[in-house]
Every structure is written in structure tokens, then in C-alpha cells.
Amino acid sequence: ALFELFTDLIESEVSEELARDLIARLRRIGGDITDPVMLKARIARMIEDEINICGPIETTAGKCRVVALVGPTGVGKTTTIAKLAANFRLREKRRVGLITVDTYRIAAVEQLRTYADIIDLPMEVVSTPREMRQAVARLSDMELVLMDTAGRSPRDEVKIQELKLMLAEANADEVQLVLSSSSAGQSLVKTAQRFADVGTTSLLLTKLDEATGLGNVLPLLRSSGLPLSYVTNGQNVPDDIWAADAERLASMVLGMDEVTR
């Protein structure tokens, strides 16, 4: 039963090192180690303990909260911003503003502008730290300001420092690192390490629907020390996003829960 469980963990893309650690901990607990259902339930609780959750963004009436999304290219930051904006504006009836500093990809700016027009949100496009200060000041009467940033290569130190300067001028309350759950485990760990320099406060995982397994995100959660805020599982706006839930994610790692909501 333990060998079958170890095999299941490897197939779920849990690293061999972590899989061996979890199995060893099961052995130390003792008790019946022949019941596969009970063993899987125990391992699910262990994995759940590995997942630190911070909960969704919280807004306060009469106070402006600035939340920036950062991360490498192609992880879905702009679409995720649109999902968050639509949910807070249309479902929670909050005053929401948008800022984009993604001036490297004109298409991304236009995509966000289209969403802003549909949802009827004010939007600012900035390209310098001074413009950032002015944009935040103009949106200070909003309850939530969501900031979209240009995708940065974690290996490009100059761009990382530019991003750090922009975020400092914005005086962001939260800096959420957006990463694709379909990326390799070591790549996720290294990317989180490089982006830590900009002051990341939490993780947001995208593309659960494209991942072949979710065991690859466990080393990221363990090494970064960052809590998880949201996960996304598709392109639909405002749907396909939900506040992270440790119990459900642990079940998904073990293939006990479908990715689709």
C-alpha cells in the first residue's frame, strides 16, 4: 500500500525527495499501513499542512488598497487582473481602479482597456515612477486598485530592479507573484527566489487546467514561505478563479478532486 501511494505521488509530479519524506512520516505515525484509503487520507492531511493560505484580497470601505500582480511573461497576469476586477466590481460592488505598467506589449494594454470599458472602470497607463505616483493619487478614492505589470524574465536583473522601483512608488499593500502551475517545479522555485527582491507578499497560481499534476507546486510553497491567495483554472472572465483552499488543493495533488470547478 505504501509503495502504491509512493507511485501515485510520483505520478502526481511530487518530487521524489518530498514523496520519500511523506512516506517516511507515514511510517513513523504507525498504525495500519495496509489500508490504502486511510493512508491516502493521512497523506492528504500532510500535504494540506504544506499549503499556507492567506485568503482572498480584503477591502475596507473608505480606504484604498493597492494590489500589484507581478511575474514572468505568459503566466496570465492580465486575464487574472480582469477576473479580480470583474468580481470585486460586479459581484462585491466595490469601487475598483486599474493601473497598467505593461507598456512593452501594446496588446496587453488594449486587452485590459477593453475589460475596463466593459466593466466601466477607470484605468491609468504609466511608464515612469513619477507617472505611477500620479496615477495612484488619481485613483485614491477607489477601494481597490489592481496593478498589471509587464512580464519580467527572472534572469533580467535590470528589469527586476525597474519593477522594484515602480512598486515602491506605488506603495503597494500587496505584491502577488503570479506563476503558472504547469511550469516545472525547480523553475517555479527559482522564479520565486528572483522575484522576492521586489517584495512579494503572496502567490497566485494560474492554469491549473493545463497542469498534468500539481505536486510540482509543493516545493515552491515550501521554499518560498509565501502564502497562496488565489488559483485560476481557465480563461473565462469573471469565472475560473477561486480563493485558494488547502484541503481542496491537497486533494487535487493526489488526484482526488477534479481541477474544474
XYZ file of N, CA and C in Angstrom:
783
model
N 0.836 -1.203 0.000
C 0.000 0.000 0.000
C 0.876 1.260 0.000
N 1.972 1.227 0.773
C 2.866 2.384 0.818
C 3.560 2.582 -0.531
N 3.941 1.466 -1.158
C 4.609 1.570 -2.462
C 3.648 2.151 -3.504
N 2.401 1.705 -3.482
C 1.403 2.231 -4.424
C 1.176 3.719 -4.193
N 1.160 4.132 -2.936
C 0.969 5.534 -2.609
C 2.169 6.363 -3.077
N 3.382 5.820 -2.891
C 4.590 6.488 -3.369
C 4.524 6.672 -4.881
N 4.081 5.644 -5.587
C 3.946 5.703 -7.048
C 2.925 6.754 -7.457
N 1.813 6.817 -6.721
C 0.783 7.832 -7.008
C 1.346 9.242 -6.847
N 2.158 9.447 -5.815
C 2.749 10.768 -5.578
C 3.685 11.151 -6.727
N 4.503 10.223 -7.173
C 5.424 10.494 -8.278
C 4.644 10.828 -9.549
N 3.564 10.077 -9.805
C 2.735 10.329 -10.988
C 2.043 11.688 -10.899
N 1.816 12.180 -9.687
C 1.204 13.500 -9.492
C 2.244 14.608 -9.538
N 3.482 14.258 -9.933
C 4.595 15.197 -10.083
C 5.110 15.736 -8.755
N 4.845 15.004 -7.670
C 5.518 15.301 -6.407
C 6.968 14.845 -6.566
N 7.917 15.671 -6.132
C 9.324 15.306 -6.277
C 9.615 14.031 -5.484
N 10.602 13.265 -5.957
C 10.942 12.009 -5.277
C 11.362 12.272 -3.835
N 12.098 13.353 -3.613
C 12.554 13.698 -2.263
C 11.380 13.936 -1.323
N 10.410 14.737 -1.776
C 9.248 15.031 -0.929
C 8.380 13.787 -0.755
N 8.235 12.998 -1.827
C 7.434 11.773 -1.737
C 8.024 10.820 -0.702
N 9.349 10.662 -0.727
C 10.007 9.786 0.258
C 9.818 10.324 1.680
N 9.895 11.639 1.830
C 9.713 12.263 3.137
C 8.310 12.001 3.673
N 7.299 12.157 2.818
C 5.915 11.933 3.240
C 5.677 10.474 3.629
N 6.235 9.545 2.842
C 6.074 8.120 3.140
C 6.768 7.775 4.454
N 7.964 8.356 4.671
C 8.696 8.102 5.926
C 7.901 8.602 7.122
N 7.265 9.750 6.966
C 6.447 10.287 8.058
C 5.239 9.401 8.331
N 4.685 8.810 7.278
C 3.577 7.870 7.454
C 4.017 6.662 8.265
N 5.204 6.166 7.944
C 5.728 5.000 8.672
C 5.893 5.313 10.167
N 6.406 6.523 10.461
C 6.644 6.901 11.856
C 5.348 7.023 12.653
N 4.275 7.446 11.954
C 2.975 7.558 12.632
C 2.519 6.195 13.125
N 2.835 5.162 12.325
C 2.459 3.803 12.703
C 0.993 3.519 12.416
N 0.459 2.526 13.113
C -0.920 2.130 12.856
C -1.003 1.236 11.640
N -2.206 1.084 11.122
C -2.435 0.212 9.970
C -1.864 0.860 8.709
N -0.867 0.223 8.105
C -0.279 0.763 6.874
C -0.651 -0.104 5.670
N -1.750 -0.845 5.804
C -2.193 -1.683 4.688
C -3.478 -1.162 4.048
N -4.117 -0.189 4.699
C -5.381 0.347 4.182
C -5.081 1.545 3.273
N -5.195 1.382 1.949
C -4.832 2.475 1.033
C -5.700 3.718 1.181
N -6.970 3.548 1.533
C -7.869 4.692 1.689
C -7.441 5.542 2.882
N -7.141 4.871 3.994
C -6.717 5.594 5.195
C -5.355 6.268 4.973
N -4.449 5.561 4.297
C -3.129 6.129 4.023
C -3.239 7.377 3.159
N -4.120 7.318 2.160
C -4.285 8.466 1.273
C -4.881 9.648 2.034
N -5.782 9.386 2.951
C -6.377 10.454 3.760
C -5.315 11.099 4.654
N -4.423 10.270 5.213
C -3.360 10.808 6.065
C -2.381 11.657 5.254
N -2.018 11.155 4.081
C -1.061 11.890 3.255
C -1.674 13.190 2.753
N -2.997 13.178 2.536
C -3.693 14.398 2.112
C -3.595 15.464 3.199
N -3.718 15.046 4.464
C -3.604 15.999 5.574
C -2.182 16.542 5.679
N -1.192 15.688 5.421
C 0.205 16.142 5.436
C 0.456 17.179 4.347
N -0.063 16.910 3.154
C 0.106 17.850 2.040
C -0.636 19.148 2.346
N -1.814 19.032 2.941
C -2.602 20.218 3.323
C -1.792 21.109 4.263
N -1.025 20.483 5.163
C -0.200 21.256 6.104
C 0.932 21.991 5.395
N 1.301 21.518 4.200
C 2.375 22.155 3.424
C 1.879 23.423 2.716
N 0.549 23.592 2.623
C -0.033 24.674 1.836
C -0.505 25.791 2.761
N 0.217 26.892 2.737
C -0.118 28.051 3.563
C -1.050 28.972 2.771
N -2.187 29.302 3.344
C -3.212 30.104 2.664
C -3.341 31.469 3.344
N -3.427 32.528 2.531
C -3.625 33.871 3.119
C -5.048 34.387 2.910
N -5.806 33.698 2.069
C -7.171 34.147 1.820
C -7.231 35.185 0.715
N -8.437 35.531 0.269
C -8.600 36.493 -0.830
C -8.271 37.922 -0.400
N -8.217 38.817 -1.386
C -7.983 40.238 -1.121
C -9.137 40.790 -0.286
N -8.805 41.557 0.739
C -9.840 42.159 1.571
C -9.828 43.675 1.383
N -10.995 44.237 1.176
C -11.117 45.686 1.010
C -11.864 46.275 2.205
N -11.602 47.544 2.463
C -12.244 48.244 3.569
C -12.905 49.511 3.027
N -14.154 49.713 3.377
C -14.869 50.899 2.919
C -14.135 52.165 3.342
N -13.955 53.088 2.394
C -13.311 54.356 2.689
C -11.796 54.305 2.697
N -11.227 53.139 2.365
C -9.771 53.012 2.360
C -9.324 52.385 1.038
N -8.254 52.931 0.456
C -7.764 52.434 -0.836
C -6.701 51.358 -0.614
N -6.913 50.190 -1.212
C -5.933 49.099 -1.135
C -5.324 48.884 -2.517
N -4.003 48.933 -2.601
C -3.296 48.779 -3.871
C -2.677 47.382 -3.921
N -3.066 46.616 -4.938
C -2.573 45.243 -5.100
C -1.924 45.113 -6.474
N -0.642 44.752 -6.485
C 0.091 44.585 -7.743
C 0.279 43.106 -8.049
N 0.156 42.755 -9.318
C 0.446 41.401 -9.776
C 1.736 41.434 -10.588
N 2.689 40.605 -10.195
C 3.985 40.545 -10.878
C 4.261 39.105 -11.279
N 5.244 38.926 -12.160
C 5.608 37.574 -12.555
C 6.234 37.534 -13.927
N 6.670 36.364 -14.360
C 7.276 36.223 -15.684
C 6.239 36.356 -16.785
N 6.697 36.374 -18.028
C 5.785 36.505 -19.164
C 4.948 35.231 -19.342
N 3.745 35.420 -19.850
C 2.917 34.286 -20.264
C 2.224 33.510 -19.172
N 2.163 34.059 -17.954
C 1.522 33.308 -16.870
C 0.055 33.699 -16.678
N -0.417 34.729 -17.396
C -1.830 35.099 -17.322
C -2.152 36.221 -16.356
N -1.208 37.151 -16.158
C -1.452 38.252 -15.208
C -2.615 39.141 -15.646
N -2.641 39.517 -16.932
C -3.666 40.459 -17.402
C -5.065 39.853 -17.289
N -5.215 38.594 -17.695
C -6.514 37.926 -17.585
C -6.926 37.785 -16.127
N -5.958 37.495 -15.254
C -6.258 37.348 -13.827
C -6.701 38.680 -13.221
N -6.033 39.766 -13.627
C -6.444 41.106 -13.181
C -7.900 41.359 -13.576
N -8.245 41.012 -14.814
C -9.612 41.225 -15.298
C -10.621 40.423 -14.472
N -10.270 39.195 -14.129
C -11.161 38.356 -13.307
C -11.381 38.982 -11.939
N -10.284 39.406 -11.306
C -10.388 40.022 -9.976
C -11.203 41.309 -10.038
N -10.916 42.140 -11.046
C -11.628 43.417 -11.181
C -13.125 43.194 -11.372
N -13.465 42.241 -12.243
C -14.886 41.968 -12.513
C -15.595 41.456 -11.263
N -14.945 40.570 -10.523
C -15.570 40.029 -9.321
C -15.774 41.091 -8.249
N -14.762 41.928 -8.026
C -14.896 42.956 -6.990
C -15.875 44.051 -7.405
N -15.919 44.386 -8.690
C -16.800 45.454 -9.155
C -18.247 44.976 -9.305
N -18.438 43.854 -9.977
C -19.789 43.410 -10.325
C -20.452 42.594 -9.219
N -19.697 41.776 -8.512
C -20.281 40.894 -7.512
C -20.218 41.481 -6.102
N -19.111 42.170 -5.783
C -18.979 42.723 -4.437
C -19.262 44.222 -4.384
N -19.523 44.803 -5.558
C -19.924 46.220 -5.653
C -18.890 47.170 -5.051
N -17.627 46.872 -5.257
C -16.554 47.740 -4.773
C -16.143 48.735 -5.859
N -15.594 49.863 -5.439
C -15.036 50.825 -6.388
C -13.626 50.361 -6.751
N -13.439 50.026 -8.015
C -12.176 49.416 -8.452
C -11.536 50.266 -9.543
N -10.228 50.451 -9.440
C -9.464 51.132 -10.483
C -8.338 50.231 -10.971
N -7.879 50.486 -12.190
C -6.811 49.684 -12.786
C -5.622 50.556 -13.151
N -4.431 50.008 -12.954
C -3.200 50.635 -13.435
C -2.436 49.582 -14.221
N -1.933 49.937 -15.389
C -1.056 49.020 -16.110
C 0.280 49.688 -16.384
N 1.341 48.949 -16.115
C 2.688 49.413 -16.461
C 3.271 48.479 -17.523
N 2.386 47.731 -18.170
C 2.813 46.818 -19.236
C 2.859 47.582 -20.547
N 3.798 48.497 -20.669
C 3.910 49.301 -21.893
C 4.790 48.628 -22.936
N 5.310 47.441 -22.602
C 6.146 46.716 -23.562
C 5.293 45.957 -24.567
N 4.087 45.565 -24.143
C 3.192 44.843 -25.047
C 1.918 45.672 -25.204
N 1.810 46.354 -26.323
C 0.646 47.216 -26.566
C -0.646 46.413 -26.507
N -0.596 45.171 -26.985
C -1.796 44.329 -26.999
C -2.314 44.097 -25.584
N -1.399 43.969 -24.620
C -1.814 43.735 -23.233
C -2.534 44.955 -22.675
N -2.038 46.152 -23.016
C -2.684 47.387 -22.567
C -4.085 47.480 -23.151
N -4.206 47.186 -24.445
C -5.512 47.263 -25.096
C -6.476 46.207 -24.565
N -5.930 45.030 -24.247
C -6.776 43.977 -23.684
C -7.371 44.422 -22.355
N -6.528 44.997 -21.494
C -7.016 45.458 -20.197
C -7.958 46.645 -20.357
N -7.664 47.523 -21.327
C -8.551 48.665 -21.568
C -9.937 48.200 -22.007
N -9.977 47.155 -22.813
C -11.265 46.607 -23.253
C -12.065 46.113 -22.063
N -11.406 45.362 -21.159
C -12.087 44.895 -19.955
C -12.557 46.077 -19.108
N -11.706 47.098 -18.982
C -12.055 48.278 -18.181
C -13.289 48.970 -18.744
N -13.368 49.080 -20.076
C -14.522 49.714 -20.718
C -15.793 48.910 -20.489
N -15.684 47.579 -20.595
C -16.863 46.707 -20.428
C -17.393 46.777 -18.996
N -16.467 46.740 -18.032
C -16.867 46.729 -16.620
C -17.104 48.143 -16.097
N -16.707 49.144 -16.899
C -16.825 50.560 -16.528
C -15.919 50.903 -15.350
N -14.608 50.729 -15.580
C -13.609 51.019 -14.552
C -12.636 52.084 -15.043
N -12.190 52.976 -14.152
C -11.131 53.914 -14.527
C -9.810 53.167 -14.676
N -9.007 53.578 -15.666
C -7.737 52.893 -15.901
C -6.644 53.900 -16.211
N -5.489 53.684 -15.642
C -4.322 54.539 -15.860
C -3.203 53.716 -16.496
N -2.538 54.294 -17.504
C -1.369 53.666 -18.115
C -0.142 54.473 -17.739
N 0.845 53.826 -17.111
C 2.028 54.549 -16.659
C 3.293 53.909 -17.229
N 4.333 54.725 -17.385
C 5.598 54.201 -17.903
C 6.806 54.672 -17.097
N 6.588 55.577 -16.126
C 7.696 56.058 -15.286
C 7.261 56.073 -13.824
N 8.216 56.060 -12.901
C 7.874 56.137 -11.472
C 7.051 57.376 -11.121
N 7.368 58.514 -11.744
C 6.609 59.737 -11.467
C 5.158 59.569 -11.888
N 4.931 58.984 -13.080
C 3.561 58.749 -13.549
C 2.835 57.787 -12.617
N 3.584 56.845 -12.026
C 2.975 55.899 -11.099
C 2.420 56.631 -9.882
N 3.217 57.534 -9.303
C 2.747 58.303 -8.141
C 1.475 59.067 -8.482
N 1.467 59.689 -9.655
C 0.306 60.495 -10.068
C -0.923 59.616 -10.288
N -0.708 58.448 -10.887
C -1.832 57.544 -11.170
C -2.467 57.043 -9.871
N -1.632 56.646 -8.913
C -2.142 56.169 -7.628
C -2.917 57.278 -6.919
N -2.417 58.511 -7.017
C -3.092 59.654 -6.389
C -4.463 59.879 -7.023
N -4.531 59.760 -8.358
C -5.819 59.977 -9.050
C -6.848 58.896 -8.710
N -6.364 57.713 -8.346
C -7.288 56.608 -8.040
C -7.455 56.402 -6.531
N -7.039 57.377 -5.744
C -7.038 57.219 -4.289
C -8.441 57.116 -3.686
N -9.468 57.505 -4.459
C -10.836 57.387 -3.939
C -11.432 56.006 -4.211
N -10.671 55.122 -4.869
C -11.122 53.748 -5.108
C -10.912 52.913 -3.835
N -11.689 51.844 -3.698
C -11.491 50.926 -2.572
C -10.420 49.886 -2.894
N -10.250 49.608 -4.198
C -9.246 48.635 -4.627
C -8.624 49.102 -5.935
N -7.301 49.171 -5.969
C -6.571 49.472 -7.191
C -5.745 48.245 -7.549
N -6.015 47.676 -8.723
C -5.290 46.496 -9.198
C -4.265 46.930 -10.239
N -3.027 46.492 -10.066
C -1.944 46.924 -10.937
C -1.404 45.758 -11.765
N -1.450 45.918 -13.080
C -0.890 44.931 -14.004
C 0.519 45.367 -14.374
N 1.466 44.450 -14.315
C 2.855 44.792 -14.630
C 3.354 43.958 -15.801
N 4.387 44.446 -16.464
C 4.970 43.733 -17.594
C 5.641 42.452 -17.109
N 5.518 41.399 -17.910
C 6.209 40.161 -17.588
C 7.707 40.382 -17.590
N 8.367 39.882 -16.564
C 9.815 40.043 -16.433
C 10.491 38.683 -16.416
N 11.597 38.564 -17.135
C 12.404 37.360 -17.008
C 13.083 37.392 -15.651
N 12.993 36.306 -14.873
C 13.641 36.315 -13.558
C 15.160 36.436 -13.654
N 15.700 36.243 -14.846
C 17.155 36.352 -15.030
C 17.591 37.766 -15.430
N 16.612 38.650 -15.700
C 16.938 40.007 -16.135
C 16.959 40.928 -14.913
N 18.133 41.093 -14.325
C 18.260 41.843 -13.080
C 17.853 43.308 -13.250
N 18.166 43.894 -14.407
C 17.827 45.302 -14.648
C 16.313 45.503 -14.621
N 15.588 44.626 -15.318
C 14.123 44.742 -15.365
C 13.503 44.499 -13.989
N 14.089 43.580 -13.227
C 13.597 43.308 -11.874
C 13.744 44.559 -11.004
N 14.866 45.245 -11.134
C 15.095 46.461 -10.348
C 14.162 47.589 -10.786
N 13.883 47.676 -12.096
C 12.902 48.666 -12.598
C 11.535 48.408 -11.971
N 11.152 47.143 -11.929
C 9.866 46.766 -11.348
C 9.832 47.123 -9.861
N 10.932 46.870 -9.168
C 11.023 47.189 -7.737
C 10.810 48.677 -7.501
N 11.386 49.505 -8.356
C 11.247 50.954 -8.228
C 9.801 51.385 -8.457
N 9.158 50.799 -9.470
C 7.756 51.116 -9.757
C 6.861 50.766 -8.568
N 7.078 49.589 -7.995
C 6.253 49.140 -6.876
C 6.467 50.016 -5.640
N 7.695 50.487 -5.470
C 7.986 51.381 -4.337
C 7.219 52.689 -4.478
N 7.161 53.217 -5.700
C 6.421 54.457 -5.941
C 4.921 54.255 -5.755
N 4.442 53.068 -6.075
C 3.011 52.769 -5.914
C 2.642 52.545 -4.456
N 3.643 52.216 -3.639
C 3.404 51.908 -2.226
C 2.329 50.826 -2.097
N 2.545 49.718 -2.855
C 1.545 48.646 -2.925
C 1.374 47.958 -1.573
N 0.115 47.673 -1.218
C -0.175 46.953 0.015
C 0.113 45.464 -0.133
N -0.100 44.947 -1.342
C 0.175 43.536 -1.623
C 0.898 43.435 -2.963
N 1.856 42.521 -3.038
C 2.536 42.219 -4.297
C 2.406 40.709 -4.512
N 1.459 40.333 -5.363
C 1.186 38.922 -5.580
C 1.992 38.403 -6.769
N 2.762 37.355 -6.532
C 3.567 36.739 -7.583
C 2.715 35.708 -8.315
N 2.495 35.955 -9.606
C 1.655 35.075 -10.424
C 2.549 34.070 -11.149
N 2.288 32.783 -10.945
C 3.073 31.724 -11.573
C 2.141 30.674 -12.170
N 2.591 30.057 -13.251
C 1.800 29.022 -13.912
C 2.052 27.673 -13.258
N 0.981 26.997 -12.881
C 1.122 25.684 -12.230
C 1.582 24.611 -13.207
N 1.634 24.941 -14.503
C 2.112 23.962 -15.482
C 3.627 24.031 -15.669
N 4.295 24.952 -14.975
C 5.757 25.071 -15.063
C 6.439 23.987 -14.227
N 7.691 23.712 -14.554
C 8.462 22.720 -13.804
C 8.716 23.195 -12.384
N 8.785 22.247 -11.443
C 8.935 22.581 -10.033
C 10.146 23.439 -9.725
N 11.318 23.075 -10.266
C 12.538 23.836 -9.988
C 12.466 25.237 -10.590
N 11.825 25.352 -11.746
C 11.650 26.660 -12.379
C 10.801 27.570 -11.497
N 9.746 27.018 -10.896
C 8.884 27.789 -10.001
C 9.668 28.280 -8.784
N 10.484 27.408 -8.216
C 11.270 27.762 -7.031
C 12.251 28.887 -7.353
N 12.982 28.752 -8.456
C 13.979 29.758 -8.827
C 13.340 31.097 -9.175
N 12.189 31.048 -9.856
C 11.494 32.296 -10.202
C 11.041 33.026 -8.954
N 10.502 32.305 -7.986
C 10.061 32.921 -6.732
C 11.240 33.550 -5.993
N 12.386 32.898 -6.039
C 13.576 33.439 -5.381
C 13.999 34.764 -6.000
N 13.957 34.851 -7.337
C 14.384 36.074 -8.011
C 13.400 37.221 -7.789
N 12.113 36.916 -7.779
C 11.108 37.960 -7.605
C 10.953 38.390 -6.140
N 11.545 37.636 -5.224
C 11.461 38.014 -3.800
C 12.043 39.405 -3.568
N 12.967 39.802 -4.438
C 13.636 41.096 -4.276
C 12.687 42.278 -4.462
N 11.545 42.068 -5.146
C 10.611 43.176 -5.360
C 9.594 43.280 -4.219
N 9.705 42.394 -3.231
C 8.822 42.475 -2.068
C 7.532 41.684 -2.194
N 7.589 40.523 -2.826
C 6.386 39.699 -2.977
C 5.815 39.312 -1.617
N 4.486 39.335 -1.529
C 3.822 39.033 -0.258
C 2.980 37.763 -0.308
N 2.642 37.304 -1.529
C 1.826 36.098 -1.658
C 1.979 35.519 -3.058
N 1.430 34.324 -3.242
C 1.471 33.624 -4.527
C 0.076 33.503 -5.108
N -0.005 33.534 -6.426
C -1.255 33.290 -7.136
C -0.928 32.316 -8.268
N -1.550 31.144 -8.250
C -1.249 30.107 -9.234
C -2.300 30.083 -10.346
N -1.837 30.085 -11.588
C -2.735 30.064 -12.742
C -2.620 28.741 -13.494
N -3.554 28.552 -14.431
C -3.513 27.450 -15.402
C -3.531 26.060 -14.770
N -4.328 25.903 -13.707
C -4.469 24.574 -13.125
C -5.040 23.591 -14.144
N -5.845 24.121 -15.079
C -6.450 23.258 -16.096
C -5.428 22.740 -17.105
N -4.258 23.367 -17.170
C -3.221 22.941 -18.115
C -2.159 22.068 -17.458
N -2.201 21.943 -16.138
C -1.180 21.177 -15.420
C -1.492 19.680 -15.480
N -0.470 18.862 -15.703
C -0.656 17.409 -15.720
C -0.674 16.840 -14.313
N -0.177 17.602 -13.355
C -0.188 17.235 -11.943
C 0.139 18.480 -11.143
N -0.151 18.466 -9.847
C 0.086 19.658 -9.037
C 1.158 19.454 -7.969
N 1.773 18.276 -7.965
C 2.829 18.027 -6.999
C 4.016 18.948 -7.181
N 4.174 19.488 -8.400
C 5.307 20.379 -8.691
C 5.248 21.702 -7.934
N 4.073 22.086 -7.416
C 3.975 23.376 -6.714
C 4.334 23.262 -5.234
N 4.425 22.041 -4.713
C 4.715 21.881 -3.284
C 6.104 22.390 -2.893
N 7.161 22.094 -3.669
C 8.471 22.675 -3.316
C 8.453 24.208 -3.329
N 7.674 24.794 -4.245
C 7.531 26.253 -4.304
C 6.930 26.784 -3.017
N 5.837 26.188 -2.573
C 5.155 26.637 -1.364
C 6.043 26.453 -0.137
N 6.807 25.368 -0.143
C 7.674 25.072 1.000
C 8.872 26.018 1.060
N 9.512 26.259 -0.088
C 10.766 27.033 -0.092
C 10.536 28.541 -0.038
N 9.451 29.015 -0.681
C 9.232 30.469 -0.745
C 8.719 31.040 0.570
N 7.978 30.230 1.304
C 7.368 30.711 2.544
C 6.202 31.653 2.312
N 5.806 31.811 1.040
C 4.721 32.733 0.711
C 3.367 32.020 0.778
N 2.357 32.684 1.330
C 1.023 32.088 1.344
C 0.366 32.190 -0.035
N -0.616 31.354 -0.257
C -1.325 31.296 -1.536
C -2.653 32.041 -1.419
N -2.936 32.917 -2.399
C -4.164 33.716 -2.347
C -5.270 33.130 -3.223
N -4.990 33.019 -4.520
C -5.985 32.527 -5.474
C -5.359 31.487 -6.391
N -6.241 30.713 -7.042
C -5.821 29.852 -8.149
C -6.800 30.070 -9.302
N -6.318 29.901 -10.523
C -7.198 30.032 -11.689
C -7.129 28.748 -12.505
N -8.221 28.454 -13.189
C -8.289 27.192 -13.933
C -8.967 27.359 -15.292
N -8.709 28.470 -15.974
C -9.286 28.695 -17.291
C -9.213 30.161 -17.672
N -9.732 30.483 -18.862
C -9.644 31.837 -19.402
C -10.896 32.673 -19.204
N -11.972 32.064 -18.720
C -13.240 32.778 -18.636
C -13.224 33.879 -17.585
N -13.665 35.077 -18.013
C -13.779 36.231 -17.123
C -15.262 36.499 -16.905
N -15.747 36.624 -15.652
C -15.005 36.715 -14.385
C -14.846 35.384 -13.655
N -15.185 34.280 -14.332
C -15.133 32.977 -13.666
C -13.722 32.389 -13.719
N -13.613 31.118 -13.411
C -12.343 30.383 -13.469
C -11.280 30.957 -12.537
N -11.714 31.485 -11.400
C -10.782 31.904 -10.351
C -11.460 31.647 -9.019
N -10.716 31.172 -8.050
C -11.283 30.961 -6.710
C -10.207 31.126 -5.646
N -10.644 31.534 -4.473
C -9.726 31.698 -3.347
C -9.127 30.340 -3.003
N -7.819 30.314 -2.807
C -7.128 29.056 -2.555
C -7.675 28.360 -1.314
N -7.797 27.047 -1.411
C -8.305 26.222 -0.322
C -7.341 25.050 -0.134
N -6.678 24.982 1.016
C -5.627 23.988 1.239
C -6.152 22.560 1.135
N -7.326 22.301 1.699
C -7.883 20.948 1.673
C -8.170 20.504 0.245
N -8.770 21.400 -0.541
C -9.096 21.042 -1.920
C -7.837 20.865 -2.765
N -6.860 21.738 -2.577
C -5.627 21.631 -3.347
C -4.876 20.350 -3.013
N -4.885 19.956 -1.735
C -4.243 18.697 -1.349
C -4.928 17.521 -2.050
N -6.244 17.560 -2.124
C -6.981 16.507 -2.822
C -6.644 16.489 -4.306
N -6.465 17.685 -4.889
C -6.119 17.771 -6.297
C -4.724 17.232 -6.572
N -3.786 17.491 -5.651
C -2.430 16.956 -5.800
C -2.481 15.432 -5.877
N -3.353 14.824 -5.088
C -3.457 13.369 -5.052
C -4.439 12.816 -6.087
N -4.973 13.703 -6.916
C -5.917 13.249 -7.946
C -7.270 12.860 -7.396
N -7.589 13.348 -6.183
C -8.870 13.013 -5.552
C -9.942 14.060 -5.862
N -9.588 15.127 -6.564
C -10.531 16.200 -6.875
C -10.220 16.691 -8.276
N -11.240 16.945 -9.075
C -11.034 17.452 -10.410
C -10.637 18.920 -10.363
N -9.884 19.377 -11.374
C -9.453 20.764 -11.439
C -10.618 21.684 -11.738
N -11.523 21.282 -12.605
C -12.633 22.138 -12.981
C -13.548 22.360 -11.797
N -14.046 23.574 -11.675
C -14.866 23.921 -10.504
C -16.311 23.557 -10.776
